[in-house]
Amino acid sequence: MIRTKTTRTRQEKNQPETFESAMQAYESSLLRYATRILGDTNTAQDIVQDTFIKLFKAWNNGQHPKVNLKGWLYRVTHNQAVDHIRRESRLRVLHEEQAETLEADPSPPSPSGTLSRKDTLATVLTYVQELAEMEQMVVLLRLQEGMSYKDIGNVIGRTEGSVGSTLHYAVKKLAGKLKQAGIVEGGSA
Amino acid sequence: MSCETIQPLLTSYLLDELIPREQKTVRAHLKTCDRCRAESEEIRATLSLLDQALAESSGAAPVLTEDRRATVFSSDDRSFWKHHGRTLQLAASISILLGVGLLLPKLINPDDSGRVASTSSMGPAKEQAAKRIQRARGEERTPFIELTPRPSPAAAAPDTASAERSILEKAATAPTDGRLQLPLTEEIAETLVAIQEDESFAALTSTEGHLDQGFSAREAEDQVNKKDSNDPGTGLPDTPWLRTATPRAEAKQTMLEKSGAGLDSIQVDTFVAYVNDRVGDSVDAATRVRLRVMAAELADILRSQQVNPQQALGDLIKELRHLQKRLPDEPVVQELLQLAQKAQNLP
C-alpha cells in the first residue's frame, strides 16, 4: 500500500477571507479543470458558475467550508462534471470520436520519429482524454492542478493510496501508448 | 523489496509523494535494479511530456464570463429580498393607497339616489375593495388594509376605523378637480421609480392580485400614467417624475457630494451606476461586480432600508477595508469606505 505525505496544510491555513477572494483564487483553475474534463468551454463555464453559486449561498449563510475550501470547490465541480458526462454520455461519444479520428488519421508518428513538438503534445493530450474517467481526473488534479494526493482523495472520495495507484496505472497506460507511438523510448533494460 | 513492490510506487516516487522512508527505499532499489530503473525512466519521460502538454494547452488563465459572474452574485434568494424586500413592502402599501385613491372618488360620491356608485364595471377584486370601503364608511368597522393579520373585531374597532375614516374623509373632500391628496412622499416616489425600472418586480406583479391587495402595483401604476379626461375623478396629480427613469447622466453626479446634504436621498441605481463608471480598468470583473453589490447595499443602508444598519455598515466597512488592502489605489473603494464610515457616525 502506498503511503504518502500528509503535510500539506498550508493551503488550509490560507483560506480566502471573502467570497470574492475565493472566486479570484480558484476561478481559473476550476475552469481549466472542468474544460479539460468536459472538452467544452461553455459547459465548463456553466459548471463552474454553478459551483460558485453554491459557494455564494453557503457563504451568505456562514456555512461555507472553513477548511480545505479548494478541495470542496474541486469536489463540487468534479461531481457536477461527472454528472454532466454521465447524463450526456459525453465520454462515450468522445471516445468514439477520438477513435474515429485516430483511425481516419494515418499520420501518427513517422517511422523516423519526426513528430513536431506541437503534434507530440497534442497526441499526449489525446491519450489523456482516452483514459478512464477516474484516471483522467487524477492525472489532471495532480499534474495540471498540482493537488496533493490527500486533496485529490477528498475531491474524488478515495484514499491517498488509491489516488497514488490510480495515478500510477494511468501514467503506465499513457507510457505504453507513447512508447507504441514511438514518442517515448522503451526501457533500456 | 521486490520489483513487484517497488514498481507501483515509481510514479509517486518521481512526484515526491512518498514518505521519506519509502522514498529512500525506492531510491536504493533503483540503484541496483536495471529493470525498475528502465521503468522509472519511462514513467519520468511520460510525466515530463504530460507536464508540458498540460501546461502548453492551458494558455491564459480562463475566467467566467461577465454574465455568469453576475448570475453568481445575484443567485442568493436572500440577496434578492435584501435588496428588493423593502421596495416590495412599500409597493404593497402604495398599491393600497393608490387603489383607494383611484376608486374613492367613484365610490364615495353618492349618485342622485344617494346610493354608492355602481361597481358593476369593476373586476371582482375591485368590487371587493369597494365593498370594504362601504363597510368602512358605515357602522361596520372592518379593517381596510389586510397586510397584517386581521385583528379581532373587539380589538380593532375604534382606532382602526377612525384612521380609515380619516383617510376616507380626506379623499371624499378632495378638491373638485378630482385630484386626490394622497401622502405621496419622496420615499414613495422613489419606490415608484424603482418599480418602473425593476423588471423582476414587474414579473412578480404581472399576475393580477399577486400581492393580494385587490390592485397590483402595476395596475396602480398604469392608473397613474393613464390620462383619462372623461374621468377626472380618477386622476392623480401629474407626476412626470414617476414616469421618467433616472437619466444615466445623473450617475455622474457624485453621491459623495450629496452625502452631506442628505444621505437619505441617495438613489440605488444612480449610485450603483456611479460606482460602476468610476471603477478603474485594473479591477477584475468579480471585484467590479462585488463593488456594485456593495454600492447597492450601502445605498440601502443610507436610505434607512436596513433593519440593523449599524451591523450592516460594520460588515460592509470590514469588507471594504479588506478590499482596500488589496486595491490601495482604487479610488472607488476609498470613496465607498469613506461614505460608509460617514454613515456609521450618523445618528
Tab-separated table of C-alpha atoms in Angstrom, chain B residues 48-231:
chain	number	residue	atom	x	y	z
B	48	SER	CA	7.549	15.194	-18.322
B	49	LEU	CA	5.515	15.089	-21.535
B	50	LEU	CA	2.292	15.287	-19.580
B	51	ASP	CA	3.557	18.326	-17.722
B	52	GLN	CA	4.486	20.067	-20.941
B	53	ALA	CA	1.285	19.140	-22.737
B	54	LEU	CA	-0.968	20.259	-19.900
B	55	ALA	CA	0.968	23.477	-19.345
B	56	GLU	CA	1.085	24.335	-23.023
B	57	SER	CA	-2.603	23.777	-23.601
B	58	SER	CA	-3.644	25.799	-20.569
B	59	GLY	CA	-2.859	29.130	-22.184
B	60	ALA	CA	-4.078	32.276	-20.479
B	61	ALA	CA	-5.976	31.805	-17.241
B	62	PRO	CA	-9.636	31.424	-18.176
B	63	VAL	CA	-12.238	33.395	-16.276
B	64	LEU	CA	-16.001	33.242	-16.004
B	65	THR	CA	-17.850	35.421	-18.455
B	66	GLU	CA	-19.260	38.666	-17.101
B	67	ASP	CA	-22.874	37.496	-17.283
B	68	ARG	CA	-22.049	34.283	-15.454
B	69	ARG	CA	-20.342	36.262	-12.717
B	70	ALA	CA	-23.374	38.467	-12.440
B	71	THR	CA	-25.529	35.340	-12.193
B	72	VAL	CA	-23.375	34.091	-9.325
B	73	PHE	CA	-23.641	37.338	-7.413
B	74	SER	CA	-27.370	37.576	-7.870
B	75	SER	CA	-28.017	33.924	-7.137
B	76	ASP	CA	-28.834	34.092	-3.474
B	77	ASP	CA	-32.555	34.488	-2.837
B	78	ARG	CA	-31.779	36.279	0.357
B	79	SER	CA	-29.864	38.851	-1.622
B	80	PHE	CA	-32.949	39.467	-3.727
B	81	TRP	CA	-35.133	40.067	-0.688
B	82	LYS	CA	-32.396	42.033	0.957
B	83	HIS	CA	-32.305	44.407	-1.975
B	84	HIS	CA	-35.929	44.352	-3.031
B	85	GLY	CA	-37.841	43.421	0.077
B	86	ARG	CA	-38.273	46.987	1.201
B	87	THR	CA	-39.288	48.024	-2.278
B	88	LEU	CA	-41.900	45.301	-2.425
B	89	GLN	CA	-43.165	46.203	1.005
B	90	LEU	CA	-43.513	49.837	0.073
B	91	ALA	CA	-45.025	48.915	-3.245
B	92	ALA	CA	-47.694	46.892	-1.495
B	93	SER	CA	-48.532	49.875	0.666
B	94	ILE	CA	-48.592	52.158	-2.327
B	95	SER	CA	-50.805	49.840	-4.255
B	96	ILE	CA	-53.324	50.065	-1.448
B	97	LEU	CA	-53.066	53.813	-1.159
B	98	LEU	CA	-53.343	54.337	-4.870
B	99	GLY	CA	-56.066	51.775	-5.115
B	100	VAL	CA	-58.047	53.621	-2.513
B	101	GLY	CA	-57.292	56.912	-4.176
B	102	LEU	CA	-58.339	55.819	-7.596
B	103	LEU	CA	-61.581	54.307	-6.531
B	104	LEU	CA	-62.733	56.589	-3.809
B	105	PRO	CA	-63.992	59.447	-5.955
B	106	LYS	CA	-66.104	56.954	-7.852
B	107	LEU	CA	-67.309	55.064	-4.880
B	108	ILE	CA	-67.765	57.697	-2.289
B	109	ASN	CA	-69.568	60.405	-4.278
B	110	PRO	CA	-73.183	59.354	-3.960
B	111	ASP	CA	-75.331	59.492	-7.041
B	112	ASP	CA	-78.793	61.099	-7.169
B	113	SER	CA	-80.450	58.314	-5.339
B	114	GLY	CA	-77.973	58.614	-2.534
B	115	ARG	CA	-76.531	55.241	-3.243
B	116	VAL	CA	-72.962	54.442	-3.835
B	117	ALA	CA	-71.893	54.444	-7.457
B	118	SER	CA	-72.350	51.199	-9.255
B	119	THR	CA	-69.465	48.808	-9.187
B	120	SER	CA	-70.749	46.660	-11.985
B	121	SER	CA	-67.939	47.615	-14.327
B	122	MET	CA	-65.268	46.605	-11.873
B	123	GLY	CA	-63.480	43.337	-11.640
B	124	PRO	CA	-64.133	41.067	-8.674
B	125	ALA	CA	-61.080	42.319	-6.813
B	126	LYS	CA	-62.052	45.944	-7.147
B	127	GLU	CA	-65.612	45.192	-6.286
B	128	GLN	CA	-64.490	43.508	-3.138
B	129	ALA	CA	-62.390	46.548	-2.265
B	130	ALA	CA	-65.342	48.822	-2.905
B	131	LYS	CA	-67.450	46.804	-0.518
B	132	ARG	CA	-64.773	47.118	2.075
B	133	ILE	CA	-64.829	50.874	1.661
B	134	GLN	CA	-68.572	50.907	2.044
B	135	ARG	CA	-68.273	48.951	5.210
B	136	ALA	CA	-65.583	51.293	6.484
B	137	ARG	CA	-67.793	54.304	5.909
B	138	GLY	CA	-70.666	52.831	7.770
B	139	GLU	CA	-71.059	51.333	11.158
B	140	GLU	CA	-69.375	48.120	10.278
B	141	ARG	CA	-65.765	48.546	11.287
B	142	THR	CA	-63.838	46.151	9.175
B	143	PRO	CA	-60.136	46.851	8.817
B	144	PHE	CA	-59.482	48.036	5.296
B	145	ILE	CA	-55.870	47.112	4.976
B	146	GLU	CA	-55.108	43.465	5.293
B	147	LEU	CA	-51.376	43.468	5.092
B	148	THR	CA	-51.252	42.280	8.652
B	149	PRO	CA	-53.456	39.603	10.188
B	150	ARG	CA	-56.945	40.915	10.752
B	151	PRO	CA	-57.398	41.834	14.389
B	152	SER	CA	-60.378	40.672	16.318
B	153	PRO	CA	-63.385	42.980	15.896
B	154	ALA	CA	-63.320	43.994	19.515
B	155	ALA	CA	-59.684	44.955	19.498
B	156	ALA	CA	-59.716	46.584	16.108
B	157	ALA	CA	-62.761	48.731	16.315
B	158	PRO	CA	-62.203	52.294	17.455
B	159	ASP	CA	-58.711	53.339	16.325
B	160	THR	CA	-58.603	51.472	13.051
B	161	ALA	CA	-61.945	52.670	11.983
B	162	SER	CA	-61.094	56.173	12.980
B	163	ALA	CA	-57.916	56.133	10.926
B	164	GLU	CA	-59.725	54.665	7.996
B	165	ARG	CA	-62.419	57.256	8.216
B	166	SER	CA	-59.790	59.943	8.346
B	167	ILE	CA	-58.285	58.773	5.065
B	168	LEU	CA	-61.645	58.277	3.524
B	169	GLU	CA	-62.979	61.627	4.616
B	170	LYS	CA	-59.879	63.267	3.278
B	171	ALA	CA	-60.436	61.560	-0.010
B	172	ALA	CA	-64.104	62.369	-0.045
B	173	THR	CA	-63.402	66.032	0.443
B	174	ALA	CA	-60.778	66.110	-2.245
B	175	PRO	CA	-60.708	69.216	-4.426
B	176	THR	CA	-63.311	69.233	-7.128
B	177	ASP	CA	-60.734	68.845	-9.845
B	178	GLY	CA	-60.653	65.263	-8.707
B	179	ARG	CA	-57.049	65.297	-7.624
B	180	LEU	CA	-56.643	63.222	-4.580
B	181	GLN	CA	-54.376	64.427	-1.854
B	182	LEU	CA	-52.573	61.244	-1.014
B	183	PRO	CA	-49.388	61.359	1.005
B	184	LEU	CA	-47.039	60.778	-1.911
B	185	THR	CA	-43.808	61.204	-0.070
B	186	GLU	CA	-40.410	61.305	-1.663
B	187	GLU	CA	-39.852	57.783	-0.472
B	188	ILE	CA	-42.956	56.551	-2.221
B	189	ALA	CA	-41.950	58.461	-5.301
B	190	GLU	CA	-38.576	56.801	-5.354
B	191	THR	CA	-40.183	53.458	-4.895
B	192	LEU	CA	-42.457	54.001	-7.845
B	193	VAL	CA	-39.483	54.885	-9.971
B	194	ALA	CA	-37.808	51.725	-8.787
B	195	ILE	CA	-40.898	49.726	-9.608
B	196	GLN	CA	-40.938	51.111	-13.108
B	197	GLU	CA	-37.351	50.194	-13.640
B	198	ASP	CA	-37.406	46.859	-11.911
B	199	GLU	CA	-38.280	44.073	-14.308
B	200	SER	CA	-38.161	41.468	-11.605
B	201	PHE	CA	-40.809	43.376	-9.751
B	202	ALA	CA	-42.880	43.702	-12.877
B	203	ALA	CA	-42.692	39.950	-13.264
B	204	LEU	CA	-43.804	39.466	-9.696
B	205	THR	CA	-46.783	41.708	-10.082
B	206	SER	CA	-47.748	40.625	-13.545
B	207	THR	CA	-50.384	38.297	-12.189
B	208	GLU	CA	-53.375	40.239	-11.049
B	209	GLY	CA	-53.890	40.079	-7.359
B	210	HIS	CA	-50.453	38.663	-6.740
B	211	LEU	CA	-49.993	40.998	-3.847
B	212	ASP	CA	-53.475	40.144	-2.670
B	213	GLN	CA	-54.463	43.726	-2.264
B	214	GLY	CA	-57.158	43.878	-4.873
B	215	PHE	CA	-54.947	46.028	-7.075
B	216	SER	CA	-51.498	45.159	-8.230
B	217	ALA	CA	-48.851	47.813	-8.062
B	218	ARG	CA	-48.549	47.608	-11.820
B	219	GLU	CA	-52.226	48.286	-12.168
B	220	ALA	CA	-51.976	51.226	-9.856
B	221	GLU	CA	-49.003	52.494	-11.759
B	222	ASP	CA	-50.892	52.183	-15.020
B	223	GLN	CA	-53.615	54.257	-13.481
B	224	VAL	CA	-51.093	56.878	-12.538
B	225	ASN	CA	-49.856	57.047	-16.099
B	226	LYS	CA	-53.286	56.984	-17.587
B	227	LYS	CA	-54.775	60.211	-18.864
B	228	ASP	CA	-58.482	59.856	-18.946
B	229	SER	CA	-60.150	63.172	-19.485
B	230	ASN	CA	-63.583	61.566	-19.255
B	231	ASP	CA	-62.965	60.506	-15.759
